[in-house]
Short mmCIF file of C-alpha atoms in Angstrom, two decimals:
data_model
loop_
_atom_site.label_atom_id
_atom_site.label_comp_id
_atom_site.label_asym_id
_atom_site.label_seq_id
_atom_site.Cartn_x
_atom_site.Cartn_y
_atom_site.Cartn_z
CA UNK B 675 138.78 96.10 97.92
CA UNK B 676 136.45 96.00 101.04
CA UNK B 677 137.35 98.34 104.15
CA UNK B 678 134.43 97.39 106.05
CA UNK B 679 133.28 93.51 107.08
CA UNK B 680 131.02 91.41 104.85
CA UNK B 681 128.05 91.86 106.15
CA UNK B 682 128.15 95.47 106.25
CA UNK B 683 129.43 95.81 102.26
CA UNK B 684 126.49 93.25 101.46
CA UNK B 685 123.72 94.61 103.82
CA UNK B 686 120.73 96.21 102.23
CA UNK B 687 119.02 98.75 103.98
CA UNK B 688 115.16 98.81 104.69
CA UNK B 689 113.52 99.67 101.46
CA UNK B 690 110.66 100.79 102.94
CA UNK B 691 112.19 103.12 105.20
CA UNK B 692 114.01 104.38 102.49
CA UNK B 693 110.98 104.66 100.40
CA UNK B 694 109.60 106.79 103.11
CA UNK B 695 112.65 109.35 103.53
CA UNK B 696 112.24 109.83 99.36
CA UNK B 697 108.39 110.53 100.21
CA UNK B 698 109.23 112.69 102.98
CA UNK B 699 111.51 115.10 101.16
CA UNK B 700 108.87 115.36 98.72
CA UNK B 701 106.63 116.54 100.98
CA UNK B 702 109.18 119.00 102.97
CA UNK B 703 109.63 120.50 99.56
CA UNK B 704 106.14 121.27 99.14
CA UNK B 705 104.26 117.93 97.23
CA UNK B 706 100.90 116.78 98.95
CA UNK B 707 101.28 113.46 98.75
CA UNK B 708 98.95 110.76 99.97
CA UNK B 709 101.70 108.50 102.17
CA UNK B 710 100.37 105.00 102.63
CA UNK B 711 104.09 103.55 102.84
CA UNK B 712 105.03 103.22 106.53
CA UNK B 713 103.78 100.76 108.48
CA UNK B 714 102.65 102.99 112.07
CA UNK B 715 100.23 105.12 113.26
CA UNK B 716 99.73 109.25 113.24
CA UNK B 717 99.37 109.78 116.88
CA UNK B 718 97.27 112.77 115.86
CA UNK B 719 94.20 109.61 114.20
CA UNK B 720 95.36 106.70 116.36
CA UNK B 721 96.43 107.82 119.86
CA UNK B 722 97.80 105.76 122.16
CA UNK B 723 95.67 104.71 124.95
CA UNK B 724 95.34 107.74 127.46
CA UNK B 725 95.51 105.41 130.44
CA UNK B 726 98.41 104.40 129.19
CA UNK B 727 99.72 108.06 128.50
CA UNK B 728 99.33 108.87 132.06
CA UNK B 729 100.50 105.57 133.67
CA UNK B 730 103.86 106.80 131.48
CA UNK B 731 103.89 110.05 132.58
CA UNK B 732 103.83 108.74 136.58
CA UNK B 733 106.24 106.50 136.14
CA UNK B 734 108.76 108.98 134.65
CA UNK B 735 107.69 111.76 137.69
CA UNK B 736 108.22 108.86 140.17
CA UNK B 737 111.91 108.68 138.94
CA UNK B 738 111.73 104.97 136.74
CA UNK B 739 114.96 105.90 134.98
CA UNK B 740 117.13 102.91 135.85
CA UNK B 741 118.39 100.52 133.72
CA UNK B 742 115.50 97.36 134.14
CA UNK B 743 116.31 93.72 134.54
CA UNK B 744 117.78 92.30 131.30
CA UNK B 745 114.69 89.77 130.80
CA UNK B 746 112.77 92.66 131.48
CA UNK B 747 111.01 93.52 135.01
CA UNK B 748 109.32 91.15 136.88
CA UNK B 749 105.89 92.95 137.44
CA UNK B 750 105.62 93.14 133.42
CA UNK B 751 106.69 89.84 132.44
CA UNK B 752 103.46 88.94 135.15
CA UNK B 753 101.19 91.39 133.78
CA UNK B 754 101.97 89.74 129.97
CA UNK B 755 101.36 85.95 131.54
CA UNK B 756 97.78 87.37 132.95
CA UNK B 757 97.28 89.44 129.74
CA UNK B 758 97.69 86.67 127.21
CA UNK B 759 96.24 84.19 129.47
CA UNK B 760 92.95 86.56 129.39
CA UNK B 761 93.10 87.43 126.21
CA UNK B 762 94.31 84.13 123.56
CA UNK B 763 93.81 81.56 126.86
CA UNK B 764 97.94 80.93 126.45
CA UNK B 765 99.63 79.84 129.50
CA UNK B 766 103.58 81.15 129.81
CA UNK B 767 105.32 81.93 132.90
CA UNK B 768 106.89 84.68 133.79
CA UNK B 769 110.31 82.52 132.65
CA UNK B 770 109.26 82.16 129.55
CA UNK B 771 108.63 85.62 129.04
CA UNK B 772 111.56 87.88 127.17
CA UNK B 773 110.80 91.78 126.80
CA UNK B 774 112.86 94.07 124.52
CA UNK B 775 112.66 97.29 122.66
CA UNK B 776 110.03 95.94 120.47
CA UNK B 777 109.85 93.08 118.18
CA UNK B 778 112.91 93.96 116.18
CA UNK B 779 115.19 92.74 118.84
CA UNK B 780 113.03 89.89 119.72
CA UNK B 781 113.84 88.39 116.25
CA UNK B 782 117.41 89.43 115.97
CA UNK B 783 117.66 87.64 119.17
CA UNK B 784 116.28 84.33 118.30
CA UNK B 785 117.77 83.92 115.18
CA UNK B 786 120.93 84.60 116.77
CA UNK B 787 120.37 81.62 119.04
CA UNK B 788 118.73 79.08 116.42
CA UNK B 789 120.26 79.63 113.32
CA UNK B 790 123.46 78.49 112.63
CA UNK B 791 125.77 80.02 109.47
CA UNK B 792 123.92 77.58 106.28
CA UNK B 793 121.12 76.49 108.49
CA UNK B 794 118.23 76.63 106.79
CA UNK B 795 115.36 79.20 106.64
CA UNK B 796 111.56 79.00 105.34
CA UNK B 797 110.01 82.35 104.82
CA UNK B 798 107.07 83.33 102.80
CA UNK B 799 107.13 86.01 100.21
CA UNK B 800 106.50 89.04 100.47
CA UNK B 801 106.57 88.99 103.93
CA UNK B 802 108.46 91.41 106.03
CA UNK B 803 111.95 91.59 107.04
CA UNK B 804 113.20 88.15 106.93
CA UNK B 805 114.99 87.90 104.16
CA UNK B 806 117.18 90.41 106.14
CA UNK B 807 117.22 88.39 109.38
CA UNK B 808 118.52 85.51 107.54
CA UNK B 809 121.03 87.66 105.82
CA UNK B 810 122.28 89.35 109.28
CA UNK B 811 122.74 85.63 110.93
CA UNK B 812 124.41 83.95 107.45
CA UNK B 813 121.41 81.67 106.81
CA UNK B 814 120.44 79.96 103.73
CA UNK B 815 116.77 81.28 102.25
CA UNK B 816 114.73 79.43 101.59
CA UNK B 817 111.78 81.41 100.18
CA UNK B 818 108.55 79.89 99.19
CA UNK B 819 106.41 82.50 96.62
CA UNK B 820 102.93 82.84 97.86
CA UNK B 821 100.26 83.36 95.82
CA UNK B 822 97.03 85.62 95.86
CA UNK B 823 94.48 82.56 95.67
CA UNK B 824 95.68 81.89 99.02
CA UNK B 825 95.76 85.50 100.09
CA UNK B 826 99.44 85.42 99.78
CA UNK B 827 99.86 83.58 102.67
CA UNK B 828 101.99 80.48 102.90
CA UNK B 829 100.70 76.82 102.69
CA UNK B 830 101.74 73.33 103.75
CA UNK B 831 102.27 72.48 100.71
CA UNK B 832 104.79 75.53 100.24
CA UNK B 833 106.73 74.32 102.93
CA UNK B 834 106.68 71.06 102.69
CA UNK B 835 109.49 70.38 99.90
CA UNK B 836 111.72 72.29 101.88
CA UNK B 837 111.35 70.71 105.05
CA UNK B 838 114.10 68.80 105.79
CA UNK B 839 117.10 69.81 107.29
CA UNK B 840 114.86 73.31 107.70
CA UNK B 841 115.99 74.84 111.20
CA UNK B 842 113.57 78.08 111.34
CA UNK B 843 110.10 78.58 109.99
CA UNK B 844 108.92 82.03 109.95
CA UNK B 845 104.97 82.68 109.96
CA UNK B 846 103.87 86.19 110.71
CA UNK B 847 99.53 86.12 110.92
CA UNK B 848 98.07 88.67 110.59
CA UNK B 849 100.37 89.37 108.12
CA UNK B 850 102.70 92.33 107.54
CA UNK B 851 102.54 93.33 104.01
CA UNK B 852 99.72 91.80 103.08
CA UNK B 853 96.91 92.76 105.92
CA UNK B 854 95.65 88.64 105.68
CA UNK B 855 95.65 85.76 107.95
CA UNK B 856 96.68 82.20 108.53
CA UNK B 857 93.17 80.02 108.25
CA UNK B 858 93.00 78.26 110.86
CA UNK B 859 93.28 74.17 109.06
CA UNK B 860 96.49 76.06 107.45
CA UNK B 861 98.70 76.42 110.01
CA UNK B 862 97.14 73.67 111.55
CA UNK B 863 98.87 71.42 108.74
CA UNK B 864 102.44 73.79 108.94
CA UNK B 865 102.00 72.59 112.99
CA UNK B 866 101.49 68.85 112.42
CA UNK B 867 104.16 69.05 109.44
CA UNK B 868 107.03 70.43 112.03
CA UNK B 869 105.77 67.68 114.83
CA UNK B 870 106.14 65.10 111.62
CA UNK B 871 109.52 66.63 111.10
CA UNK B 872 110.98 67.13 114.58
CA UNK B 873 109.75 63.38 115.22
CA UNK B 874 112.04 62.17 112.68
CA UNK B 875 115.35 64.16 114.18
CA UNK B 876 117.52 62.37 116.69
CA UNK B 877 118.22 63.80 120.28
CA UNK B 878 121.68 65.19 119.02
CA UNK B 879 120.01 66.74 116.07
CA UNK B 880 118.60 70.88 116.38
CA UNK B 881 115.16 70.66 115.87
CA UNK B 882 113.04 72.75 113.80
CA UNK B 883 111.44 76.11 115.28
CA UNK B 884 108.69 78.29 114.49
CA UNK B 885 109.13 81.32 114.77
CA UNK B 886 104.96 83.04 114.88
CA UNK B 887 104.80 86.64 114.86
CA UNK B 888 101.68 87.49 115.58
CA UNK B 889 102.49 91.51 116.49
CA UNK B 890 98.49 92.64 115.00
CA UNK B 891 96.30 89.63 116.42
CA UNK B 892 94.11 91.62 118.13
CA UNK B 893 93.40 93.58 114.73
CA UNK B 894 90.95 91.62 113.17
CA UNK B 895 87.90 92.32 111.32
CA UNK B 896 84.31 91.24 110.50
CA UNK B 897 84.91 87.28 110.42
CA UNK B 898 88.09 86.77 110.50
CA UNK B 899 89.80 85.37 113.88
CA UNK B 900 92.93 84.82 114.61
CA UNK B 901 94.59 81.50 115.77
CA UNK B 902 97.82 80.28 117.31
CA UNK B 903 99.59 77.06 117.18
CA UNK B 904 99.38 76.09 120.67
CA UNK B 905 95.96 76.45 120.73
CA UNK B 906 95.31 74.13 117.81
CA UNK B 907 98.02 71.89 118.79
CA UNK B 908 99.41 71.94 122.61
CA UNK B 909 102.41 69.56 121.02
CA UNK B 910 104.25 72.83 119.76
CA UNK B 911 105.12 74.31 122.34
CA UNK B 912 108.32 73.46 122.55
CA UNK B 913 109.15 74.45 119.41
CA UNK B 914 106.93 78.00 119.47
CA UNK B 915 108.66 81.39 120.13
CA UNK B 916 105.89 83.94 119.59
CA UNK B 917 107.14 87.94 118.94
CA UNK B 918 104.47 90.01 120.24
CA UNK B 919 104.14 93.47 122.25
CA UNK B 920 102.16 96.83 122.25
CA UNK B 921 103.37 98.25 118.92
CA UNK B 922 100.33 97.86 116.77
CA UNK B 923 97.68 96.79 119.80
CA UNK B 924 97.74 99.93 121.13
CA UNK B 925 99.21 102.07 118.22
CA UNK B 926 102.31 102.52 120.19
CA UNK B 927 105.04 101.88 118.14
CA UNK B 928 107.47 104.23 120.09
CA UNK B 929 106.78 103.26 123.20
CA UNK B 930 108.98 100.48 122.33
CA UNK B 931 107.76 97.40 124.74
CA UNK B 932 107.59 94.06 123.02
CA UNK B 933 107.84 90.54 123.96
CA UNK B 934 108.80 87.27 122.89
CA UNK B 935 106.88 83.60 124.50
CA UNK B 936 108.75 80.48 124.35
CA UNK B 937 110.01 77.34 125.53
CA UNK B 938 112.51 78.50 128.93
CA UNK B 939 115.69 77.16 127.27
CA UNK B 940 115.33 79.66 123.76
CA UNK B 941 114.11 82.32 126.21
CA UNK B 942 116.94 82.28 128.38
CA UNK B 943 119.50 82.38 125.59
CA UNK B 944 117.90 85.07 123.61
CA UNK B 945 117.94 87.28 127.52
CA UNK B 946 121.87 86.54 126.88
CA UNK B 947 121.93 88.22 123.76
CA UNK B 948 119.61 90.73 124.28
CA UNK B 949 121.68 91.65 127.71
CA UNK B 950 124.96 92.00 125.29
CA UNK B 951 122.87 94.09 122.97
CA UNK B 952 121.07 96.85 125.44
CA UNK B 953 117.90 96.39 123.63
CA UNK B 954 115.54 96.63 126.38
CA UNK B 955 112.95 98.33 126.85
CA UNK B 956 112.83 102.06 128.49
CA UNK B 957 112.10 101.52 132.86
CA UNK B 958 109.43 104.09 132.99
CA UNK B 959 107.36 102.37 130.07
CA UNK B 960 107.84 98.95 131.21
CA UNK B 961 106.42 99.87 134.66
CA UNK B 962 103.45 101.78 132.83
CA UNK B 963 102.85 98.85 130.93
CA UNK B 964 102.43 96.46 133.49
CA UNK B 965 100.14 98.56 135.37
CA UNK B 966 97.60 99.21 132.38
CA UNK B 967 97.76 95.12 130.98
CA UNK B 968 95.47 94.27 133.39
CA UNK B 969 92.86 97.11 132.58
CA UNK B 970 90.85 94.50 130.78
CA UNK B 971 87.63 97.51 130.46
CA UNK B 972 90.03 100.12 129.50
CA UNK B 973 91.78 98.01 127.00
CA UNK B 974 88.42 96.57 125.82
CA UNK B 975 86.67 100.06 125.13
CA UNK B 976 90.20 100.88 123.30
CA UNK B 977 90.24 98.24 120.79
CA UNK B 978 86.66 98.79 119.78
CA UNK B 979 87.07 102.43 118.61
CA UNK B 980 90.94 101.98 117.69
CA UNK B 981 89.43 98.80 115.59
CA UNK B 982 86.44 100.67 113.91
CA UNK B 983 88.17 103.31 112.89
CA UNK B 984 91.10 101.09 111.37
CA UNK B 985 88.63 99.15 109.67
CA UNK B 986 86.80 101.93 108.57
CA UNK B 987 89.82 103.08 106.47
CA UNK B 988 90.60 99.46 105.06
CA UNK B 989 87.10 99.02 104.04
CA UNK B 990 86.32 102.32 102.36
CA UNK B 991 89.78 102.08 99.98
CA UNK B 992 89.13 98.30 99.30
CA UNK B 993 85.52 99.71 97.93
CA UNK B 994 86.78 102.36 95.72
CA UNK B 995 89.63 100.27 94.39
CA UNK B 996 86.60 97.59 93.67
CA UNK B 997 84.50 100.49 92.31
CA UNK B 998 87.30 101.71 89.71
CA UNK B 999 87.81 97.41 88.62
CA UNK B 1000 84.52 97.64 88.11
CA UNK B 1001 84.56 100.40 85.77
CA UNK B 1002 87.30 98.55 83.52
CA UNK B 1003 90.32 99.93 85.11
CA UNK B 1004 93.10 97.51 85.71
CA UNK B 1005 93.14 97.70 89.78
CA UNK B 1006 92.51 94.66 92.27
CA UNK B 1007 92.29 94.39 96.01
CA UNK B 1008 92.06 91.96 98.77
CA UNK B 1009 89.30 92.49 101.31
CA UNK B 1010 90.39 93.57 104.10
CA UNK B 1011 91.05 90.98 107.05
CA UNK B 1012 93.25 92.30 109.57
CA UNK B 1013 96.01 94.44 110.60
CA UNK B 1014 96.75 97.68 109.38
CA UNK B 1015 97.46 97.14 105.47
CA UNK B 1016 95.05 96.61 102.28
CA UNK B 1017 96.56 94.38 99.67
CA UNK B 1018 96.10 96.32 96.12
CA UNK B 1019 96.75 95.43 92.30
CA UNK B 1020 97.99 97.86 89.97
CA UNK B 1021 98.73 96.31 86.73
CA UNK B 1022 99.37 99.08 84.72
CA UNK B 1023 102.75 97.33 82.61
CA UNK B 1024 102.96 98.33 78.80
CA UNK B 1025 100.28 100.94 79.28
CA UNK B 1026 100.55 104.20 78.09
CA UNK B 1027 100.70 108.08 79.32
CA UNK B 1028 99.36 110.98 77.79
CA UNK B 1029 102.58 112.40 76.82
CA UNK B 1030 103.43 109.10 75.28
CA UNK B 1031 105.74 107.26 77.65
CA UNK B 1032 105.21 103.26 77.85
CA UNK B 1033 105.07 102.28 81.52
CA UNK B 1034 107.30 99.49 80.82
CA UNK B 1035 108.35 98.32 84.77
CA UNK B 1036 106.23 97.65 87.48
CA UNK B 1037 108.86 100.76 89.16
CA UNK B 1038 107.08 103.00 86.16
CA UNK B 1039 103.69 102.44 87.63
CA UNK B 1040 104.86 103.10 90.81
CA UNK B 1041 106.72 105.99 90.23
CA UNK B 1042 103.77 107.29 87.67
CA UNK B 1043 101.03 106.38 90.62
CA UNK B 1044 103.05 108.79 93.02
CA UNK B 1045 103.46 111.78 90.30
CA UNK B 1046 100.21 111.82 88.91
CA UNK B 1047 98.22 110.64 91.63
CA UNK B 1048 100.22 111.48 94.55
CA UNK B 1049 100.01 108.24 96.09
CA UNK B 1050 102.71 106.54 97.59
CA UNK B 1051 102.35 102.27 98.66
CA UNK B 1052 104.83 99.76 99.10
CA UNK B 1053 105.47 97.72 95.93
CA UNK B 1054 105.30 94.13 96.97
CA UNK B 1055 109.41 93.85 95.45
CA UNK B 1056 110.14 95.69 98.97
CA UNK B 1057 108.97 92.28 100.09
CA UNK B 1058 110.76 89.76 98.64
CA UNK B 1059 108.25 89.30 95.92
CA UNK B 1060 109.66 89.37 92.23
CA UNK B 1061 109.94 93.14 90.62
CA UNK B 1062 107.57 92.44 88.06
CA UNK B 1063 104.82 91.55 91.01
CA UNK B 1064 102.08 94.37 90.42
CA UNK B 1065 100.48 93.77 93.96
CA UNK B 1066 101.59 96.87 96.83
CA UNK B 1067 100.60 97.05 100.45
CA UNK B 1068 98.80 100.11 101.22
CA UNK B 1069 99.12 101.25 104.99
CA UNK B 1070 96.30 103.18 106.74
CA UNK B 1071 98.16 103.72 110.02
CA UNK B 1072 98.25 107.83 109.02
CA UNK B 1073 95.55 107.81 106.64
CA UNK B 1074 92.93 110.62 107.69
CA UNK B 1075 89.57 109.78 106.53
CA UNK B 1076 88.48 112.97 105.11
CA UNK B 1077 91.62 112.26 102.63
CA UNK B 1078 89.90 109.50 100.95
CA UNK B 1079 86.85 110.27 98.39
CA UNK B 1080 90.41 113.21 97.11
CA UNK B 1081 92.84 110.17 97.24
CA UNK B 1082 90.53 107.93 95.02
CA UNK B 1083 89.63 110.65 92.99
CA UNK B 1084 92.72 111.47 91.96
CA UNK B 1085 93.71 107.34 91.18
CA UNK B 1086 90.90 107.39 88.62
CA UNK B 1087 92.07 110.53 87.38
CA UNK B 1088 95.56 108.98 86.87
CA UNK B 1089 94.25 106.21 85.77
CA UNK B 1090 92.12 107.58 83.28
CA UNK B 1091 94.94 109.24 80.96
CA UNK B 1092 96.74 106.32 80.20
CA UNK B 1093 95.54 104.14 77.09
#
């Protein structure tokens, strides 16, 4: 018999951060292992900016210890219009502007105030976190498998079977696991398909949302660029809530300052929440944060070494992962696009190890990757995807570079014994 509520005897914890407390105990107990699971930064190879370090600091010696206004303070929520009005050419007012503790709350929040218990909910898989979300506010899922022809991203297509009588859509580009992006005619067609959709709903009827997480767009690489829906179609905004904030932009993912953008009504119900909750975000940073948004030079000479040497870590695994396909071994990966992650194939199933043992789950290779190579990545099952999927997101956020001729090394050494 339960003693506790539903949803906390059916809640599943965050396999990824339990992945990365079993890593970490390896490692207090004396393993070097290779950790590639988490999805932040080393502040020891990604730093946060320093003019943002000391525009902290200040604000802490000058006593910003009170609690801030629930939607957040008014000098940030203007120095986030100006920033993403520089920056992606998107025009929100300070109104329709939420700030929280990060993006977490910012999607607890508006699922809270658009999904209903049965409502619908579209989600790509893998993708990060939703099928939680949807679990938390009694939702039904609706996932739609993506594929690695399309770089495991959703298409309209995907979605479109499932549209009607959907309530939320959930796109997050560049995309956490998978390091890829939304092409730009894609979401294009998901934008037109919800205008087709809300068109067809009467005025009494909730209308579908998108929800567009777009936390890493300013982590892009080589070609790739990043678009939004309101810039290819000024129709959605009304039905756009972007999450957002300084967690991966400025490899600050405990400074805790993320934002929401979105139509005044959603906004203003998810400051409700979010004022119930106490998820806002700390005085001191918020203040330090408005003051360094509008360092466009500061923030420009940031991103292009924080960038470069992000890249430089994607690109030089995806090479020696191509390098070891190339030599017959049964490894894949995705170039690198954006974000922090490379997308890797290990399809190592029915294989065998030297001392005989069949690798019979995709859970064997992983488990056989981490003891004999000493690498540890994120099986895409942590995302939704089936258990048998052999595809993992590998995370570079604490990824030194000296580390990786060793790490690769010791892959094709793993790799090598098994027949």
């Amino acid at each position: 018999m339960s003693q506790l509520s539903h949803l906390a005897e059916t809640l599943i914890g965050s396999e990824i951060v339990k992945l990365g407390n079993a890593i970490n105990e390896r490692i207090r107990n004396g393993e070097t292992i290779y950790n590639y699971t988490i999805g932040d930064f080393n502040p020891s190879e990604f730093p946060i900016p320093a003019e943002l370090e000391q525009l902290i600091i200040e604000a802490y010696q000058q006593k910003k210890t009170s609690y801030p206004a629930a939607e957040g303070i008014l000098d940030l929520r203007k120095a986030i219009s100006g920033f993403i009005q520089d920056w992606e050419g998107l025009s929100f007012t300070p109104a329709e502007i939420q700030v929280a503790s990060g993006g977490r709350p910012l999607i607890y929040a508006l699922f809270k105030v658009i999904v209903d218990k049965g409502d619908k909910v579209i989600y790509g898989v893998p993708s990060w976190n939703n099928n939680h979300y949807v679990h938390l506010t009694d939702g039904e899922h609706c996932e739609v498998p993506c594929l690695p022809e399309n770089d495991f991203m959703p298409t309209v297509e995907d979605i479109k079977p499932h549209i009607k009588g959907a309530t939320l859509i959930c796109l997050c580009t560049p995309q956490n696991p998978t390091g890829t992006t939304l092409s730009k005619s894609a979401l294009a067609e998901v934008c037109e398909l919800i205008l087709a959709e809300n068109a067809t709903r009467t005025p009494d009827q909730k209308k579908l949302y998108l929800m567009f997480d777009q936390m890493y767009w300013t982590l892009t690489y080589g070609d790739t660029v990043h678009y939004n829906p309101l810039t290819l179609n000024p129709a959605m905004k009304p039905y756009t809530i972007f999450i957002d904030g300084i967690s991966k932009v400025f490899s600050a993912t405990g400074v805790r300052v993320g934002w929401a953008l979105g139509p005044e009504n959603v906004i203003a119900k998810m400051k409700a929440i979010l004022s119930h909750l106490g998820a806002w975000a700390p005085m001191a940073e918020q203040h330090a944060v408005a003051n360094y948004l509008p360092m466009k030079e500061a923030i420009g000479n940031y991103l292009t070494h924080f960038k470069s040497e992000v890249e430089y870590r994607l690109r030089t695994i995806y090479n020696g992962i191509i390098v070891l396909k190339q030599k017959g071994y049964q490894v894949d990966a995705i170039a690198p696009q954006a974000a922090i992650y490379l997308t890797i194939q290990i399809n190592l199933r029915g294989s065998k190890t030297a001392e005989g043992q069949v690798l019979a789950t995709q859970s064997d290779v992983t488990t056989y990757i981490l003891s004999e190579a000493k690498i540890a990545i994120v099986p895409f099952s942590a995302f939704g995807a089936g258990a048998d999927s052999s595809w993992y997101r590998l995370s570079v956020g604490t990824c030194k570079k000296a580390d990786i001729p060793t790490m690769l090394q010791q892959l094709e050494s793993a790799l090598s014994k098994l027949s």
